[in-house]
PDB file of C-alpha atoms in Angstrom:
ATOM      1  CA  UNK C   1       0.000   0.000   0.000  1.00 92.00           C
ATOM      2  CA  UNK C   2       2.984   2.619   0.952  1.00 92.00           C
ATOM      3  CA  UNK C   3       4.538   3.125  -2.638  1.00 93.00           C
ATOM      4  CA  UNK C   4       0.280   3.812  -3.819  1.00 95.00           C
ATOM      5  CA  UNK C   5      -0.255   6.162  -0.868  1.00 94.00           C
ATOM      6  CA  UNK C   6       2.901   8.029  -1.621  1.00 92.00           C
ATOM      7  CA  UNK C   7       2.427   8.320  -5.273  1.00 94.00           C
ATOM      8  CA  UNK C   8      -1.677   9.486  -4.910  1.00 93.00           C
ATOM      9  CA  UNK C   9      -0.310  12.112  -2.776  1.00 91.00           C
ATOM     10  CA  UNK C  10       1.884  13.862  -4.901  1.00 93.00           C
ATOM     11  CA  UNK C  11       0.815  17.169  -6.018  1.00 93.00           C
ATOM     12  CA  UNK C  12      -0.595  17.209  -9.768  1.00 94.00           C
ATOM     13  CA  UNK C  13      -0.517  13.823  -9.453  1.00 95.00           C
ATOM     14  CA  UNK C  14      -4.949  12.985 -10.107  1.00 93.00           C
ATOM     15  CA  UNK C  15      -6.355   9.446 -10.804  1.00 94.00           C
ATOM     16  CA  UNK C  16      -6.189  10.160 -14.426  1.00 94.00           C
ATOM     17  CA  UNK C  17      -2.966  10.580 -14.345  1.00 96.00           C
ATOM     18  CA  UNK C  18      -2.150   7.649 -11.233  1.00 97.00           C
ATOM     19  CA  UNK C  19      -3.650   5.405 -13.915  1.00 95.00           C
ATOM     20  CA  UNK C  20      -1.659   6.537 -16.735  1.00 96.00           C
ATOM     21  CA  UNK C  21       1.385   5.769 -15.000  1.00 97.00           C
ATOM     22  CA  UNK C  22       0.214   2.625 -14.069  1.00 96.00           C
ATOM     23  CA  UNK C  23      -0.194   1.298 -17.613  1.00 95.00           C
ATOM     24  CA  UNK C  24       3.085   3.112 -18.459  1.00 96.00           C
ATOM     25  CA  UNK C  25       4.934   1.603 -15.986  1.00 97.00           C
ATOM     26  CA  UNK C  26       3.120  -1.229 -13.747  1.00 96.00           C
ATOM     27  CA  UNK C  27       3.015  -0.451 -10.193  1.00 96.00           C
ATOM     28  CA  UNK C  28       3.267   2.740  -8.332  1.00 96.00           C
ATOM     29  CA  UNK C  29       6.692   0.999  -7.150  1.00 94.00           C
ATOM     30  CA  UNK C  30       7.908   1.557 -10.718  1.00 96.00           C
ATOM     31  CA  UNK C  31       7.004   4.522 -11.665  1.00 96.00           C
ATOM     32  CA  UNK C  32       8.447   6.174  -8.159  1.00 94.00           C
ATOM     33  CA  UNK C  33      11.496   4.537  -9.164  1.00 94.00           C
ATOM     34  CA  UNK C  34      11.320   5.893 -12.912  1.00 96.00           C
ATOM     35  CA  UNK C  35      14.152   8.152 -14.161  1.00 95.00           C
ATOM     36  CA  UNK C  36      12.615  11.772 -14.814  1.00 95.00           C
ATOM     37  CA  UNK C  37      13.466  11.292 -18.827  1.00 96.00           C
ATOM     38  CA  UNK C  38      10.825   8.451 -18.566  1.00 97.00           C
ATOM     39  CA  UNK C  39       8.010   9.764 -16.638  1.00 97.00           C
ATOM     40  CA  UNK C  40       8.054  13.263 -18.559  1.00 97.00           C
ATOM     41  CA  UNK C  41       6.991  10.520 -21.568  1.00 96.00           C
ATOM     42  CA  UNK C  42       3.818   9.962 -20.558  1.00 97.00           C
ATOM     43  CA  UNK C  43       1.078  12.389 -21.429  1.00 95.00           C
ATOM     44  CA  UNK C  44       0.434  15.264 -18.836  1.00 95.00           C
ATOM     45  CA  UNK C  45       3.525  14.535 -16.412  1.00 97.00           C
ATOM     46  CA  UNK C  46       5.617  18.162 -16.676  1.00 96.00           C
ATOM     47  CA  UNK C  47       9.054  18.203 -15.741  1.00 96.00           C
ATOM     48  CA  UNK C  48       7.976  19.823 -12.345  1.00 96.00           C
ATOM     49  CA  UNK C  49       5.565  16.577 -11.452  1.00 96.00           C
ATOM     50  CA  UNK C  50       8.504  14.599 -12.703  1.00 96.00           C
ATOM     51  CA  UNK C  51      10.656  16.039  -9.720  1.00 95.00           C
ATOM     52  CA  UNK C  52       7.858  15.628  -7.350  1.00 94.00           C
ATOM     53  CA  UNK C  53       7.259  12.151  -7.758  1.00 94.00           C
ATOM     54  CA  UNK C  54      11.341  11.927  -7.051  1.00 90.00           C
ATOM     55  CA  UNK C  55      11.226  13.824  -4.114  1.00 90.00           C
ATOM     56  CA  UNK C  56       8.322  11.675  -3.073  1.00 87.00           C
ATOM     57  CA  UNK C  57      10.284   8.326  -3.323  1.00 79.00           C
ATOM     58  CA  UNK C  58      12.887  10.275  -0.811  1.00 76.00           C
ATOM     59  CA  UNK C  59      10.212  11.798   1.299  1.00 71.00           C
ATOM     60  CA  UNK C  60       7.831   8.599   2.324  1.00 60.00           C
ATOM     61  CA  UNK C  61       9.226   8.398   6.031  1.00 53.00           C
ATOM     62  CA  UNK C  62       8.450  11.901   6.453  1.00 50.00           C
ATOM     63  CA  UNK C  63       6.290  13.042   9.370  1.00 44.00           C
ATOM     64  CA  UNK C  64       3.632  14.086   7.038  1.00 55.00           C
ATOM     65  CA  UNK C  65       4.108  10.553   4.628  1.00 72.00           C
ATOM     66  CA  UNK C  66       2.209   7.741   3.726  1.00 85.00           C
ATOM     67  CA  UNK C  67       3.426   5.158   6.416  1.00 88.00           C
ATOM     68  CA  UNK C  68       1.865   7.852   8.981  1.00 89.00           C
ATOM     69  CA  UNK C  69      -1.492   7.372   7.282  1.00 92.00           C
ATOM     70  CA  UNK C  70      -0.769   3.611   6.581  1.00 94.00           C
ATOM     71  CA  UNK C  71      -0.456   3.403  11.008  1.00 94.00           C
ATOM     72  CA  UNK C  72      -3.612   5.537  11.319  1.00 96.00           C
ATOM     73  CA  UNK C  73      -5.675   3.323   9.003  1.00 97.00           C
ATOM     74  CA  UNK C  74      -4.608   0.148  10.927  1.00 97.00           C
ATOM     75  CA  UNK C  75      -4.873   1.860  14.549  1.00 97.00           C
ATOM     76  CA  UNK C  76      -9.002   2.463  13.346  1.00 98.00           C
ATOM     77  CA  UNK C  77      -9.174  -1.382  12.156  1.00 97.00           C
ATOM     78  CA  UNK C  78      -9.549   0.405   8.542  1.00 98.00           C
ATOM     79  CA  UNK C  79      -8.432  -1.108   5.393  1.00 97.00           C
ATOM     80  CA  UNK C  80      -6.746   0.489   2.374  1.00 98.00           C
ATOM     81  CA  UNK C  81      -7.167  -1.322  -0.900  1.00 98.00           C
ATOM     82  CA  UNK C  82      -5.861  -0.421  -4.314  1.00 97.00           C
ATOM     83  CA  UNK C  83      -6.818  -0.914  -7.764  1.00 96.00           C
ATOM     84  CA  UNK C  84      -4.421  -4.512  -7.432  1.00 95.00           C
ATOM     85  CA  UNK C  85      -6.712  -5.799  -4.461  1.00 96.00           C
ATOM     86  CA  UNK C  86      -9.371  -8.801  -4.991  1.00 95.00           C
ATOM     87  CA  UNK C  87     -11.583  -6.465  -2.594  1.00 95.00           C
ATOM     88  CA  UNK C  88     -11.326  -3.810  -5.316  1.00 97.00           C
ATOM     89  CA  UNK C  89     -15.381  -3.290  -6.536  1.00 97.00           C
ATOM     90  CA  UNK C  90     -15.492  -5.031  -9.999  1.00 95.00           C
ATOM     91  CA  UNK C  91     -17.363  -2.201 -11.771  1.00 96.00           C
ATOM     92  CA  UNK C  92     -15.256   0.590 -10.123  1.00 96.00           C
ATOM     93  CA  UNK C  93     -12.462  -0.878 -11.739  1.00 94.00           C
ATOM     94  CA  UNK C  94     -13.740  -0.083 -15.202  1.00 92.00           C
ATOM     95  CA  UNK C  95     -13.896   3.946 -14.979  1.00 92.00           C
ATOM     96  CA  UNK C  96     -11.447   5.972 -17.353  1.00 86.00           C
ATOM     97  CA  UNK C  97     -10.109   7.346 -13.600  1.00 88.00           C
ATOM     98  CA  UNK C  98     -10.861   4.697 -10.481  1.00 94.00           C
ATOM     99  CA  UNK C  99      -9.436   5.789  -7.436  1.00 96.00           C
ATOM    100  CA  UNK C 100      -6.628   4.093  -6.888  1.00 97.00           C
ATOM    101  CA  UNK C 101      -7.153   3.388  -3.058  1.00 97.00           C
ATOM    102  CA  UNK C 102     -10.046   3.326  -1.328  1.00 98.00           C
ATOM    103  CA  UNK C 103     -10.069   3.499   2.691  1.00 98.00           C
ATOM    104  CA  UNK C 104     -12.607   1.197   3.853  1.00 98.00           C
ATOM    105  CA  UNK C 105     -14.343   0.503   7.164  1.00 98.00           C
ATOM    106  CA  UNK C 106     -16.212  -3.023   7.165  1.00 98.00           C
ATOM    107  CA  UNK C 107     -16.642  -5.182   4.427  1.00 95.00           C
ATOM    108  CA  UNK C 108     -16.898  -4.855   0.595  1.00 96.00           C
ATOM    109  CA  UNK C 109     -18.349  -7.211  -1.829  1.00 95.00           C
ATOM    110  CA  UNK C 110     -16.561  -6.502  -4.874  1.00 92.00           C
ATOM    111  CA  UNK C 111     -18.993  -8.928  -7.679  1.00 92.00           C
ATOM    112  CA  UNK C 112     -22.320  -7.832  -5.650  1.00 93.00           C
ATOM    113  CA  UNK C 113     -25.020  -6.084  -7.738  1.00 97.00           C
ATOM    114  CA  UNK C 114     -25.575  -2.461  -6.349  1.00 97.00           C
ATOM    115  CA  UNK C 115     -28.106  -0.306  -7.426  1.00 98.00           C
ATOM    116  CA  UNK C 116     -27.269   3.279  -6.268  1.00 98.00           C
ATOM    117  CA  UNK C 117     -29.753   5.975  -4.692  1.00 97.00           C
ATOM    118  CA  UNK C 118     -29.690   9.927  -4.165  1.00 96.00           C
ATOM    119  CA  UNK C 119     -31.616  12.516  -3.597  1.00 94.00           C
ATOM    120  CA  UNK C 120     -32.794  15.804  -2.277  1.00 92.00           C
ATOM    121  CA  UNK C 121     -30.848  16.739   1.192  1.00 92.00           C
ATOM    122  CA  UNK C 122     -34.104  18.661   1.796  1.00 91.00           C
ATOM    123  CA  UNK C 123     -36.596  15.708   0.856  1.00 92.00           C
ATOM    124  CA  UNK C 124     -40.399  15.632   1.353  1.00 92.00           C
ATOM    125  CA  UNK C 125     -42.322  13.301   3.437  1.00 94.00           C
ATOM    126  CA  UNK C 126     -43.049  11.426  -0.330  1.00 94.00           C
ATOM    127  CA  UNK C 127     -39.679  11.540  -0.804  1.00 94.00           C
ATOM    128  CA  UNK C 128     -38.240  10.040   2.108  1.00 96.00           C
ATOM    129  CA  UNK C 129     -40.986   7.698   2.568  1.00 97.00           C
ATOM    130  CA  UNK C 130     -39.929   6.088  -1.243  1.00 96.00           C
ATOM    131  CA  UNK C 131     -36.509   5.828  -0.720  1.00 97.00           C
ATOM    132  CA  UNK C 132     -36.731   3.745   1.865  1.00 98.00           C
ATOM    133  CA  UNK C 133     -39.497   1.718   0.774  1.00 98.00           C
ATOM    134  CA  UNK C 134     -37.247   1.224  -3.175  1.00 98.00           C
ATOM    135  CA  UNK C 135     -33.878   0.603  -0.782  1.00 98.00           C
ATOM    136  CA  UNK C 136     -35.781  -1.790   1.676  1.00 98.00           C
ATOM    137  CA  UNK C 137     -37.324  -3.550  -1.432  1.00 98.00           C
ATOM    138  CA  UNK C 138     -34.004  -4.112  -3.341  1.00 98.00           C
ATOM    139  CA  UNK C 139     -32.489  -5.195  -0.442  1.00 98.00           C
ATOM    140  CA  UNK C 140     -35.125  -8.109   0.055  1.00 98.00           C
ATOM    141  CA  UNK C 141     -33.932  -8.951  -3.874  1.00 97.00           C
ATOM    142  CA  UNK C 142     -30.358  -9.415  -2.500  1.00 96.00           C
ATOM    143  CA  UNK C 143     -28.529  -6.003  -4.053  1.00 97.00           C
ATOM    144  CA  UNK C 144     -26.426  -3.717  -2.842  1.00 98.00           C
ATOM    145  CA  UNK C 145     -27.831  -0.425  -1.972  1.00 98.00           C
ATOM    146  CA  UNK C 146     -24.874   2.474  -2.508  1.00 98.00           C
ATOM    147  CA  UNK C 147     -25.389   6.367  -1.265  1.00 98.00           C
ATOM    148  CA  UNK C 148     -23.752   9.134   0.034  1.00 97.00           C
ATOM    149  CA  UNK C 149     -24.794   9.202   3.757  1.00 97.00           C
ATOM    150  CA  UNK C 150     -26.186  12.748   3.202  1.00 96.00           C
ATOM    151  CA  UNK C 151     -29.071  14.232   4.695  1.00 95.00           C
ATOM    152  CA  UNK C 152     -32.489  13.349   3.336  1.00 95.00           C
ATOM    153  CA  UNK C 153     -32.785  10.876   0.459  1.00 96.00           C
ATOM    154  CA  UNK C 154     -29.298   9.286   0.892  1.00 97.00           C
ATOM    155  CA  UNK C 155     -30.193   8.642   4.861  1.00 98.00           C
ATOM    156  CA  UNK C 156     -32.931   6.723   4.140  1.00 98.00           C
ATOM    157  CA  UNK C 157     -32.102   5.118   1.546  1.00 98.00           C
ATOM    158  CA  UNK C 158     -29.711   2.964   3.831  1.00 98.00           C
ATOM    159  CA  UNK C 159     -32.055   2.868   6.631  1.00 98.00           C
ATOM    160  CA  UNK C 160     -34.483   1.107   4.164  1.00 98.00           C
ATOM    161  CA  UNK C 161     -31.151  -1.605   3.120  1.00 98.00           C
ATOM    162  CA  UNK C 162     -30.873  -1.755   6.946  1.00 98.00           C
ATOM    163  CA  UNK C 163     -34.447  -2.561   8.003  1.00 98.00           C
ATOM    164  CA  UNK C 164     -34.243  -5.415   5.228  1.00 98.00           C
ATOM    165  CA  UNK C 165     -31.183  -6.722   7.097  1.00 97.00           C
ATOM    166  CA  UNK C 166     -29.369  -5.905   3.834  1.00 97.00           C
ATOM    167  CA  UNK C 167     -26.326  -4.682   2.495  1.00 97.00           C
ATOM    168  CA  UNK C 168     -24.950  -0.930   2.241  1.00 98.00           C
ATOM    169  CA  UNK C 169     -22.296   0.938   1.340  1.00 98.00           C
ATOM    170  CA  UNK C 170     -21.957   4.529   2.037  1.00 98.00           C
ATOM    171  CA  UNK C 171     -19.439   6.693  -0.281  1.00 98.00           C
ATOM    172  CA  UNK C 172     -18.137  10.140   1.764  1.00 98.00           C
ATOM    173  CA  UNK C 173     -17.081  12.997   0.077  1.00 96.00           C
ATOM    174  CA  UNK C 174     -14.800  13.604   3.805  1.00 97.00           C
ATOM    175  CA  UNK C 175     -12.084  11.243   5.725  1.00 97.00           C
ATOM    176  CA  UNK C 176     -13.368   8.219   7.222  1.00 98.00           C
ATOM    177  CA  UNK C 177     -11.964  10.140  10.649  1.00 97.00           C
ATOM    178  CA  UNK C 178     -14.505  13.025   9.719  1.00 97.00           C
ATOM    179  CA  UNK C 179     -18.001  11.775   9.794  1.00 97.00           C
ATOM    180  CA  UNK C 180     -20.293  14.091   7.727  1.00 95.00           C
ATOM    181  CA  UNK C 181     -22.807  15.146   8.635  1.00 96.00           C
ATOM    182  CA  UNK C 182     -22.018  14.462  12.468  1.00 96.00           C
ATOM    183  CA  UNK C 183     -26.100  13.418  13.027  1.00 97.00           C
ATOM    184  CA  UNK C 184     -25.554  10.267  11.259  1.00 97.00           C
ATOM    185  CA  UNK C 185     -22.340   9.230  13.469  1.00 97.00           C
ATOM    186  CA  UNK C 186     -24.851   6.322  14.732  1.00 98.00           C
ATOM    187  CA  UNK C 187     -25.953   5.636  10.874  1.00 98.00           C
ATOM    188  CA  UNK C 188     -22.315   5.034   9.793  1.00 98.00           C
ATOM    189  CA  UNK C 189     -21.534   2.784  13.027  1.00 98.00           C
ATOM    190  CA  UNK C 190     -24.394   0.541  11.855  1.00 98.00           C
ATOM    191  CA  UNK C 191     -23.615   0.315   7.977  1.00 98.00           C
ATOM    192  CA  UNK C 192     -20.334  -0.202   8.734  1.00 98.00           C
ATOM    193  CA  UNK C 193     -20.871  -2.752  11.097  1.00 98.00           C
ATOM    194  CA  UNK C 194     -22.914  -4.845   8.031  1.00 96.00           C
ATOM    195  CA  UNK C 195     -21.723  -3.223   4.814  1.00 98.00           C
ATOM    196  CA  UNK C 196     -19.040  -0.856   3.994  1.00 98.00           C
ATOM    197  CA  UNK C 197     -17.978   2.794   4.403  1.00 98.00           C
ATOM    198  CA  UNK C 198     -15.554   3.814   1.922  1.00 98.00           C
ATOM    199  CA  UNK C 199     -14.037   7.291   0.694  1.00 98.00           C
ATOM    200  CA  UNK C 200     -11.171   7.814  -1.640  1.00 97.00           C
ATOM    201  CA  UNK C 201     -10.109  11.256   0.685  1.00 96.00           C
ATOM    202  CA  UNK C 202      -7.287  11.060   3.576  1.00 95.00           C
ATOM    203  CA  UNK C 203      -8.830   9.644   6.748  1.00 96.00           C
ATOM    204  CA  UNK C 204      -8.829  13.168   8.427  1.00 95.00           C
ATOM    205  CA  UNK C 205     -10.055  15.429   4.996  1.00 96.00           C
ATOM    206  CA  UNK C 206     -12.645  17.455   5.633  1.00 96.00           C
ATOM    207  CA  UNK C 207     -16.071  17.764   3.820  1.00 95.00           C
ATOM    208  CA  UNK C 208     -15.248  20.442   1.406  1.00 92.00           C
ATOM    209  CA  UNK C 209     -17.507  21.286  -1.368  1.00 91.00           C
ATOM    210  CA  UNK C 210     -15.202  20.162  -4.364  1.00 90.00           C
ATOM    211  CA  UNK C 211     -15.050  16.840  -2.380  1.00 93.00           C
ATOM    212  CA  UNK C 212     -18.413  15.838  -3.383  1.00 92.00           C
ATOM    213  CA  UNK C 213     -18.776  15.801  -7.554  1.00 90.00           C
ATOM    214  CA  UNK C 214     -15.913  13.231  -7.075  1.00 91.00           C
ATOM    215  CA  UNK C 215     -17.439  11.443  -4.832  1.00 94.00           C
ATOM    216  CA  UNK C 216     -20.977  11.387  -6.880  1.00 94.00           C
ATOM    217  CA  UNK C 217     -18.779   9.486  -9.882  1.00 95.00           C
ATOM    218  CA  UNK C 218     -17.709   6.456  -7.160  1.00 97.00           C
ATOM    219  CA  UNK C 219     -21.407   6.304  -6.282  1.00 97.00           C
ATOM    220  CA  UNK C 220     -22.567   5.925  -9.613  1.00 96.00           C
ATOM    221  CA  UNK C 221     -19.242   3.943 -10.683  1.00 96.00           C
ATOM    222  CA  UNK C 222     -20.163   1.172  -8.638  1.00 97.00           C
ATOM    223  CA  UNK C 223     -23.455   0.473  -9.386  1.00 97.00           C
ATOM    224  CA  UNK C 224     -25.270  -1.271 -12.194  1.00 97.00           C
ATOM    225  CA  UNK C 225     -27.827   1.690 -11.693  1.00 97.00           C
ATOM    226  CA  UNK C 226     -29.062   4.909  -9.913  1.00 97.00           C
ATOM    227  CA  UNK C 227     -32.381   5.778  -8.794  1.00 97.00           C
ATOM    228  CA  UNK C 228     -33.060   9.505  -8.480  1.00 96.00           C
ATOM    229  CA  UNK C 229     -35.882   9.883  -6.608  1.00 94.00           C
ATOM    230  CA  UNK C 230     -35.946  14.103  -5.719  1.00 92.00           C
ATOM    231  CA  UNK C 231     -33.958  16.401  -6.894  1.00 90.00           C
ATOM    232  CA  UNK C 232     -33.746  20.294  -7.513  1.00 85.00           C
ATOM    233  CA  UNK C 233     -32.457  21.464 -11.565  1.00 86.00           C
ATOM    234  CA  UNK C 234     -29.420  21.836 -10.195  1.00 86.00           C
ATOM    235  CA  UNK C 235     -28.170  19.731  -7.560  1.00 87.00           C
ATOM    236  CA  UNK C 236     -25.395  16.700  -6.733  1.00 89.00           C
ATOM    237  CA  UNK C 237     -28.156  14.160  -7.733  1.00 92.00           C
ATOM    238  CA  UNK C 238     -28.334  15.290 -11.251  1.00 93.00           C
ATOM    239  CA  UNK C 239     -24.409  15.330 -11.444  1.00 93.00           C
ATOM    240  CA  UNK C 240     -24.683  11.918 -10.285  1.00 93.00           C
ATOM    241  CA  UNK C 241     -27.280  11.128 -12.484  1.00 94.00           C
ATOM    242  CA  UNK C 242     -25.225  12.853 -15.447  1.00 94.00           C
ATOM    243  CA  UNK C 243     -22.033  10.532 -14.457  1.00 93.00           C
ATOM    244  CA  UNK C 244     -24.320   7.185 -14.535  1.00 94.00           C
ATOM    245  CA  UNK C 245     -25.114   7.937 -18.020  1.00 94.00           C
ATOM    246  CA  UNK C 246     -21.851   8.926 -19.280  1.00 93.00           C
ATOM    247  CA  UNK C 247     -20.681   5.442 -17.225  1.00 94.00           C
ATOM    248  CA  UNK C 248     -23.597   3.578 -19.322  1.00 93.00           C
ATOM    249  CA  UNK C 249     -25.181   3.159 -16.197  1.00 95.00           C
ATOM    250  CA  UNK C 250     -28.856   2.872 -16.122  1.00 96.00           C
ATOM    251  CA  UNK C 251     -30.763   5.753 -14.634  1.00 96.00           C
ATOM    252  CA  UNK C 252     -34.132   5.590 -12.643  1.00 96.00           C
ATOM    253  CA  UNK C 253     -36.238   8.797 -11.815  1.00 94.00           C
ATOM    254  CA  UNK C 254     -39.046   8.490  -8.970  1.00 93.00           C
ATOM    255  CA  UNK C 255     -41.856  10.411 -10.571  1.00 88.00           C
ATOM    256  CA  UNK C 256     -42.915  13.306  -8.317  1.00 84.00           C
ATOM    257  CA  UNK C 257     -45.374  15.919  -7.946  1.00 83.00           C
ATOM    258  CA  UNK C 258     -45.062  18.368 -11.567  1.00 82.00           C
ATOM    259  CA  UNK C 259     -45.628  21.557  -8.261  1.00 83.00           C
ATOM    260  CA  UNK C 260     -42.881  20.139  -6.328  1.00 84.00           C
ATOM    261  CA  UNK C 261     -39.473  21.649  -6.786  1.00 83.00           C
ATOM    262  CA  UNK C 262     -38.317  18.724  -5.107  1.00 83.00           C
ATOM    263  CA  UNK C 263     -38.891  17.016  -8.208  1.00 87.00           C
ATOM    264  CA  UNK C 264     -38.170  19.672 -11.174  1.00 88.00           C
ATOM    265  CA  UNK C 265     -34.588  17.644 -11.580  1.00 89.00           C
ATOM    266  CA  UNK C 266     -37.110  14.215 -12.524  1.00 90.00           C
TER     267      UNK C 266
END
C-alpha cells in the first residue's frame, strides 16, 4: 500500500494521471522509481511533477508521509485497498479514472449487484418515505444499496437496506476520521458494522464542497444503476445522475409531484 499512498499524494498527481502511469509503468513501485526522462513521456507529467514524484520516493518516512497514514488506518481497524486488491469493486475498476485506493471501514463485496440511490438533502415526506421503501425492497432482492450518507434521500435510503437486514455501502465525500454530517455518526456505526464505508479522501479530509462531484462518480461507478428519486435542476443528484449515463449506467427517476421543486430535476 505505501509506494500507492505516496504516489496518490503527490501534487498534480490525479487518478487520471495515477492510472496513466500505471499502464506506463506497472506499479506505483515503478514509476516512483522511474528516471525523470521516462516519466516526462507519458502524457500530462511536466518536468515539475517529474521532480515531485522523485522527491516523493525520498520523502515517504516523512512526518507528514504515507506510512503515517498507513499506522492511522490500521490503529481504526480500517483497510486500504488499491486498484491490485481482490476487494477492489469489480465495476469501479472499469472507470477511465478509479481511485486508486479506497479506505474502507467493514466489508466490501466486490462482484455484488448495487443499485445506487440519491436525492434531495431537503426531501419531502413522499420523498423520504420512497426511498426507503425502493432501498428496503431491493435489499429483500439481495442487491447492494450504494449512497452518500447525506441528509435526506441518501439517509434513508440505507435505513431502508438496513431494516431489510441488507447490504450498504456509504461513499463520503470527507475522511473516514470526519463523519459528515455528524447526526448520522450512529448511521455510519451501523452500515459499517454490516456493509461498507468507503471514501477515496485522507482519513482526516474534511467535507469540502469540491469533495463531493468526485465522490458522486464512485457512487454511480459502482453500481449497475441509480435511482433519483428528488432532486432540484441543479443539484449533486443530477451530477450523479449525469455521471451514470456517461458510465452507461442505467438511470431511474421516482416520478414526483409536476408543483414540487423537489422534483423539477425528474
Amino acid at each position: 500500500v505505501l509506494p500507492w499512498l505516496t504516489l496518490k499524494g503527490v501534487p498534480g498527481v490525479g487518478n487520471l494521471l495515477f492510472n496513466r502511469l500505471l499502464r506506463r509503468f506497472g506499479t506505483p513501485q515503478a514509476a516512483l522509481a522511474a528516471p525523470k526522462g521516462q516519466l516526462v513521456t507519458v502524457k500530462g507529467v511536466s518536468p515539475r511533477v517529474a521532480d515531485r514524484i522523485s522527491e516523493a520516493r525520498r520523502r515517504q518516512r516523512a512526518p507528514d508521509g504515507a506510512i503515517q497514514e498507513i499506522e492511522l488506518a490500521a490503529g481504526h481497524g480500517f483497510q486500504i485497498i488499491t486498484l491490485a486488491d481482490p476487494a477492489y469493486p469489480t465495476l469501479l475498476r472499469q472507470l477511465p479514472d478509479p481511485p486508486p485506493l479506497l479506505y474502507v471501514n467493514g466489508r466490501l463485496h466486490p462482484d455484488a449487484m448495487h443499485i445506487a440511490m440519491v436525492g434531495s438533502r431537503k426531501a419531502t415526506r413522499y420523498g423520504l418515505d420512497a426511498a426507503h421503501d425502493i432501498a428496503q425492497g431491493l435489499a429483500e432482492k439481495g442487491l447492494g444499496v450504494v449512497s452518500g450518507m447525506a441528509r435526506g434521500i441518501d439517509g434513508r435510503a440505507h435505513e431502508g437496506a438496513l431494516a431489510a437486514g441488507g447490504y450498504t455501502v456509504a461513499v463520503m465525500g470527507s475522511g473516514l476520521l470526519n463523519i459528515y454530517p455528524r447526526e448520522h455518526a450512529g448511521l455510519y456505526k451501523r452500515i459499517a458494522a454490516t456493509g461498507a464505508i468507503i471514501s477515496e479522501l485522507p482519513l482526516k479530509a474534511t467535507p469540502e464542497g469540491r469533495h463531493f462531484p468526485a465522490r458522486n462518480r464512485i457512487i454511480s461507478g459502482m453500481a449497475v444503476g441509480v435511482v433519483v428519486v428528488e432532486a432540484a435542476l441543479k443539484s449533486g443528484s443530477l451530477i450523479t445522475a449525469r455521471l451514470a449515463a456517461e458510465q452507461n449506467r442505467e438511470v431511474f427517476a421516482l416520478p414526483g409531484s409536476v408543483r414540487s421543486h423537489h422534483s423539477h430535476g425528474t
